[in-house]
Short mmCIF file of C-alpha atoms in Angstrom, two decimals:
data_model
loop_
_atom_site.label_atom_id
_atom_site.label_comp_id
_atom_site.label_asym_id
_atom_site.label_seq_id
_atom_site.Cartn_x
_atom_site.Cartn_y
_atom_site.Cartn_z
CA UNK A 1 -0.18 -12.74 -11.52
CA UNK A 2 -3.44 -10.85 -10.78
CA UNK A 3 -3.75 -7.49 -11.84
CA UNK A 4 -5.45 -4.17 -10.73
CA UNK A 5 -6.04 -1.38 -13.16
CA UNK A 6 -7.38 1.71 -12.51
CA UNK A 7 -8.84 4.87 -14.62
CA UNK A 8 -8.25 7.27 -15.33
CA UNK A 9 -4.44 6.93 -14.81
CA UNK A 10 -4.83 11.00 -13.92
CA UNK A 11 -7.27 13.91 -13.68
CA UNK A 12 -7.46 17.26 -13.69
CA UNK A 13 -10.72 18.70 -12.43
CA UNK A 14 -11.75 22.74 -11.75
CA UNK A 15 -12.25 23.11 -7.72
CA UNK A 16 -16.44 22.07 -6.84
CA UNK A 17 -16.47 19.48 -10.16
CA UNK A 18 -17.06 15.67 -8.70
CA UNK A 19 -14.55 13.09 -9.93
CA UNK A 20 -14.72 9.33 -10.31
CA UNK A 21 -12.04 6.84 -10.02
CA UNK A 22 -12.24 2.89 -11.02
CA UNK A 23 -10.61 0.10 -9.77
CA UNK A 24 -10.86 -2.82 -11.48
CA UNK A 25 -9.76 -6.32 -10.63
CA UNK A 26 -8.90 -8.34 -13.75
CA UNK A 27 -8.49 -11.63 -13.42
CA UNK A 28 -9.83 -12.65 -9.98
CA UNK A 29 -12.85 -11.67 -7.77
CA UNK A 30 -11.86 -9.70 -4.96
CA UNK A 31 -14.57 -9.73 -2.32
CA UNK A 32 -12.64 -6.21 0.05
CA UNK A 33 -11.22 -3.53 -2.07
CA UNK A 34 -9.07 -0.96 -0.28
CA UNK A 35 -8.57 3.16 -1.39
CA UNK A 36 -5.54 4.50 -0.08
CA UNK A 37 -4.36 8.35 -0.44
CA UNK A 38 -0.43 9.60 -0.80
CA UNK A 39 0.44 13.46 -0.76
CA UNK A 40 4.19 13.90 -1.81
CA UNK A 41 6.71 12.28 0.00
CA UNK A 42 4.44 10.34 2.64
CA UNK A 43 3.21 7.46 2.74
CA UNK A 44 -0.07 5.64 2.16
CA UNK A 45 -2.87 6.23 3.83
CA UNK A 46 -6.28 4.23 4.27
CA UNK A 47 -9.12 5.85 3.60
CA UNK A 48 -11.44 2.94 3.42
CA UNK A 49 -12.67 -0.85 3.27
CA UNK A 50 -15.14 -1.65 0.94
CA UNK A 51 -16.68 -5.05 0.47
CA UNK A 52 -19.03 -6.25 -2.40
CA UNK A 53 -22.31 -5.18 -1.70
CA UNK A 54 -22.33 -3.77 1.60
CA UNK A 55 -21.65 -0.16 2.66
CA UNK A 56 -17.59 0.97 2.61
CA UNK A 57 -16.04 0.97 6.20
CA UNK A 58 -14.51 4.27 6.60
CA UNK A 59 -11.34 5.21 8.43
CA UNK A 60 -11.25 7.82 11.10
CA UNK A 61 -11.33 11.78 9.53
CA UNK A 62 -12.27 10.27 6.43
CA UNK A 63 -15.47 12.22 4.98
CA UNK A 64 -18.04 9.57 3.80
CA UNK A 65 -20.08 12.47 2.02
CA UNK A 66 -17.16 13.49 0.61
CA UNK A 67 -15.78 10.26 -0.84
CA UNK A 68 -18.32 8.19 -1.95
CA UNK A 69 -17.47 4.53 -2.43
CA UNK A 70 -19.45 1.63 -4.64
CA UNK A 71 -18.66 -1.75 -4.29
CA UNK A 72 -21.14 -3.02 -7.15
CA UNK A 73 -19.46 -6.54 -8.25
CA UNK A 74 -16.86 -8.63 -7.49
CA UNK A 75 -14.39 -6.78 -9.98
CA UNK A 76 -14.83 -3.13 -9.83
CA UNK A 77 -14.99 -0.43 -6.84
CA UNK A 78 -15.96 2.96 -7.69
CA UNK A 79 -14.39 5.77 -5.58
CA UNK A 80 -16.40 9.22 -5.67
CA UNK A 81 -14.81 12.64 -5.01
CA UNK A 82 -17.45 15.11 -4.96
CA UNK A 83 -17.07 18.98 -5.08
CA UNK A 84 -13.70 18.51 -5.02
CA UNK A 85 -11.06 21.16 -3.85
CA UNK A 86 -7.35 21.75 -3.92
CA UNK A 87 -6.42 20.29 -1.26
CA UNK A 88 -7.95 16.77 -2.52
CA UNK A 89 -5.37 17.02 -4.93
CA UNK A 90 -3.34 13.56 -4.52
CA UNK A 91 -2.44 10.38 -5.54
CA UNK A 92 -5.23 7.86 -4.68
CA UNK A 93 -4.28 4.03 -5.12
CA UNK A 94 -6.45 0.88 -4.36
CA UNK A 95 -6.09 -2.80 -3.67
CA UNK A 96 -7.92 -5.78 -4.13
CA UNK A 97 -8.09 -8.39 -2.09
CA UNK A 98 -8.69 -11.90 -3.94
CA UNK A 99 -11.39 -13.88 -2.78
CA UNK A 100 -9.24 -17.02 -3.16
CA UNK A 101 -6.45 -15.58 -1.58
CA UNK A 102 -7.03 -14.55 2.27
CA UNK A 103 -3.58 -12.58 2.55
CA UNK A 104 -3.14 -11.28 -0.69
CA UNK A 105 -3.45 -7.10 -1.72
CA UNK A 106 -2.80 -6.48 -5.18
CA UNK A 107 -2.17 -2.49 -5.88
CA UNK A 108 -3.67 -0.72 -8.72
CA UNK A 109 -1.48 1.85 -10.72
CA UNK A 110 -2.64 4.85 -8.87
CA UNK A 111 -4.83 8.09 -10.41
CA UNK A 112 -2.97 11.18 -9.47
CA UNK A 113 -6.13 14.05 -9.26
CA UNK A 114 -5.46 17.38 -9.45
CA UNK A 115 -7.81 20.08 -8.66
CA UNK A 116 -7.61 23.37 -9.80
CA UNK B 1 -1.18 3.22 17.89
CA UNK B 2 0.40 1.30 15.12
CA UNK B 3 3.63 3.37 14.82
CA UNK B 4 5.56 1.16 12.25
CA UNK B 5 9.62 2.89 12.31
CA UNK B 6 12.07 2.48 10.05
CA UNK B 7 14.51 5.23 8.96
CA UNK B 8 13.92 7.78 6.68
CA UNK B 9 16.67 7.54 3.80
CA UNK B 10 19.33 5.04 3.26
CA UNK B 11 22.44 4.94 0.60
CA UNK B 12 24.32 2.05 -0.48
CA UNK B 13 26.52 1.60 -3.94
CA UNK B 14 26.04 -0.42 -6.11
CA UNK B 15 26.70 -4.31 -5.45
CA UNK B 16 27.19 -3.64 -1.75
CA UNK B 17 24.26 -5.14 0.72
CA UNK B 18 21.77 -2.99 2.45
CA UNK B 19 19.81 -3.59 5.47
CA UNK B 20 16.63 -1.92 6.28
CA UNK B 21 15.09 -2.50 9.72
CA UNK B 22 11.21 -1.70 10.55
CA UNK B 23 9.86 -2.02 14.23
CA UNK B 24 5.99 -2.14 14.77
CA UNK B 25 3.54 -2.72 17.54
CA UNK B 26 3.46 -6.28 18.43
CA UNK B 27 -0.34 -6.35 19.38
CA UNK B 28 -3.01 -6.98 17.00
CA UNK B 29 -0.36 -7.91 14.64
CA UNK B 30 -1.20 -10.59 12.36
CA UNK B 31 1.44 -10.41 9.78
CA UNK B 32 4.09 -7.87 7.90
CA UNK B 33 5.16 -6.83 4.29
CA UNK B 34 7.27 -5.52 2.22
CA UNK B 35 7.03 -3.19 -0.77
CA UNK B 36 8.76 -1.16 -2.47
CA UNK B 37 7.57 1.70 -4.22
CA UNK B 38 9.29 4.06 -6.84
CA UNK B 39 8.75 7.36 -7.34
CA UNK B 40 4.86 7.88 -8.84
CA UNK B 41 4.10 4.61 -8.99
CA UNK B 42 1.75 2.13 -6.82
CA UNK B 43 3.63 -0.15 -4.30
CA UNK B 44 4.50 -3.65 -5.72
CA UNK B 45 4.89 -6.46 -3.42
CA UNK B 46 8.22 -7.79 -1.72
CA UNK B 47 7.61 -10.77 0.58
CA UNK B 48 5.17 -11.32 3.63
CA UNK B 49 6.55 -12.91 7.16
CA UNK B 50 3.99 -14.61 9.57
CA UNK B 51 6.14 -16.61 11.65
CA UNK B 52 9.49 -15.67 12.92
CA UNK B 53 12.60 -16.17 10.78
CA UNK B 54 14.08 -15.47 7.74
CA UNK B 55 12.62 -15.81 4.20
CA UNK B 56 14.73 -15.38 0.93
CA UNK B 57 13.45 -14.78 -2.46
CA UNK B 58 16.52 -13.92 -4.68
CA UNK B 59 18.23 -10.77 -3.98
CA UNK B 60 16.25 -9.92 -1.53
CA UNK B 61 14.95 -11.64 1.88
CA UNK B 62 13.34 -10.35 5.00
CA UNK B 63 13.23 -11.28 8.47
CA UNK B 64 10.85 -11.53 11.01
CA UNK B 65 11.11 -11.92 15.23
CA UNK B 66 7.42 -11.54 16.96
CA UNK B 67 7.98 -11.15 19.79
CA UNK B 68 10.83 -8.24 19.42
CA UNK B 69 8.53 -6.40 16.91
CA UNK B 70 11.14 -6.17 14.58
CA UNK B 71 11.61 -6.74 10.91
CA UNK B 72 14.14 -6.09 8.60
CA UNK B 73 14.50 -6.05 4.50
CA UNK B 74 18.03 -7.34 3.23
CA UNK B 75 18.98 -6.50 -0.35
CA UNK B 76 21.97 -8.17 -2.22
CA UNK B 77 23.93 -6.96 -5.08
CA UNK B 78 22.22 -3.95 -5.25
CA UNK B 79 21.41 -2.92 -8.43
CA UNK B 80 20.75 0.96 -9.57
CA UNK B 81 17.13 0.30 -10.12
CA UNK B 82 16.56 -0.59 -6.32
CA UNK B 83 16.51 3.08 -6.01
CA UNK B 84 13.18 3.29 -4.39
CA UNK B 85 11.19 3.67 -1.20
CA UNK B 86 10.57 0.75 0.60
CA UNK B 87 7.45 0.38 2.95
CA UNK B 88 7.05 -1.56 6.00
CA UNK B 89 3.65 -2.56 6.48
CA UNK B 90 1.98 -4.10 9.58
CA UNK B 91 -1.26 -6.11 8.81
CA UNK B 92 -3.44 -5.99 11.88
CA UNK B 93 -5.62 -9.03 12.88
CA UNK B 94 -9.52 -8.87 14.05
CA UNK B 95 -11.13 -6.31 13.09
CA UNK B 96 -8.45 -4.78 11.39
CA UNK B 97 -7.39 -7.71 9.55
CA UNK B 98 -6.66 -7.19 5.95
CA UNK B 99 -5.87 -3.92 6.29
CA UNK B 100 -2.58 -2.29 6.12
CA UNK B 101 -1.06 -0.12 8.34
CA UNK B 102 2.37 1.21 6.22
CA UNK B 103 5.22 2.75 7.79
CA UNK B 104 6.51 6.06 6.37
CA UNK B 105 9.18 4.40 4.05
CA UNK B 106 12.83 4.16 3.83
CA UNK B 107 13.86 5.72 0.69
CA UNK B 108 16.94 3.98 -0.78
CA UNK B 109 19.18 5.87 -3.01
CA UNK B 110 21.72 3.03 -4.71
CA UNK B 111 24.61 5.06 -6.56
CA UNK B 112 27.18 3.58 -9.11
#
């Protein structure tokens, strides 16, 4: 089946430091990539749509500035958290969506990030 | 809003069946999963109604009526490792399409 991966698996970062997180689609082409957040013991939350080559579709109270996302190819989404702080601290998962498959989301592992 | 319910924590034993129920919004809705999701881990996917009815895949099935707004997750012989949380998840349709709305998740404790 297709397959998401995404590094690092967790972080630990000192509060103001900036902190990338890849999401990599393996063996298809996924045209929408999805970041969701999770603090402990609720449940996901979108924080934003991004599709190859155009600019990532925020949801509402999401900082843009804040978390900067790169849809560069087909396989890989890039999500951004700059000057992070403590309270950014979470578990941040995406999906991919595969181009050949309209209904399809395939979850990635997850990067816990904690921040100092 | 999209309030997706379903209750908070359920516990069966081991073997038994367990039914958990979801109710969403009906408009805008395009279609509704199923995950489950243990403890630390990313959700993995459980089956995906569109039309109204029931849909088995091995132990488990789920069930789907439209026009109620109502869904609901059966698991058979229960197993310890069905311990987990499972998520109802509303897909919206236009512009919202694609994207998941999850519910809060029912977390299932399964004891011997």
């Amino acid at each position: 089946g297709a397959v998401v991966s995404q590094h690092p698996s967790w972080v630990i970062c000192k509060s103001g430091t900036s902190v990338k997180i890849e999401c990599r689609s393996l063996d298809f082409q996924a045209t929408t990539m999805f970041w969701y957040r999770q603090f402990p013991k609720q449940s996901l939350m979108l924080m934003a749509t991004s599709n190859e080559g155009s600019k990532a579709t925020y949801e509402q109270g999401v900082e843009k500035d804040k978390f900067l996302i790169n849809h560069a190819s087909l396989t890989l989404s890039t999500l951004t958290v700059t000057s992070a702080h403590p309270e950014d601290s979470s578990f941040y998962i995406c999906s991919a969506r595969d181009r050949d498959e309209h209904r399809s989301q395939y979850f990635g592992p997850g990067t816990r990030l904690t921040v100092l | 809003g999209q309030n997706i319910d379903q209750p908070t924590e359920m516990t069966a034993t081991e073997g038994a069946i367990v039914q958990i129920n979801c109710t969403y919004q009906t408009s805008g809705f395009n279609g509704l999963f199923w995950y489950q999701q243990h403890a630390g881990e990313a959700p993995t996917f459980l089956s995906y109604n569109v039309l109204d009815g029931l849909e088995e895949k091995g132990r488990f099935s789920s069930f789907l009526s439209r026009s109620k707004g109502y869904s609901y997750l059966l698991l058979k012989e229960l197993q310890m490792k069905d311990s987990a949380s499972y998520l109802c998840v509303r897909e919206g349709y236009g512009g919202s399409q694609g994207n998941l709305i999850f519910g809060k998740g029912t977390k299932l404790s399964v004891k011997p």
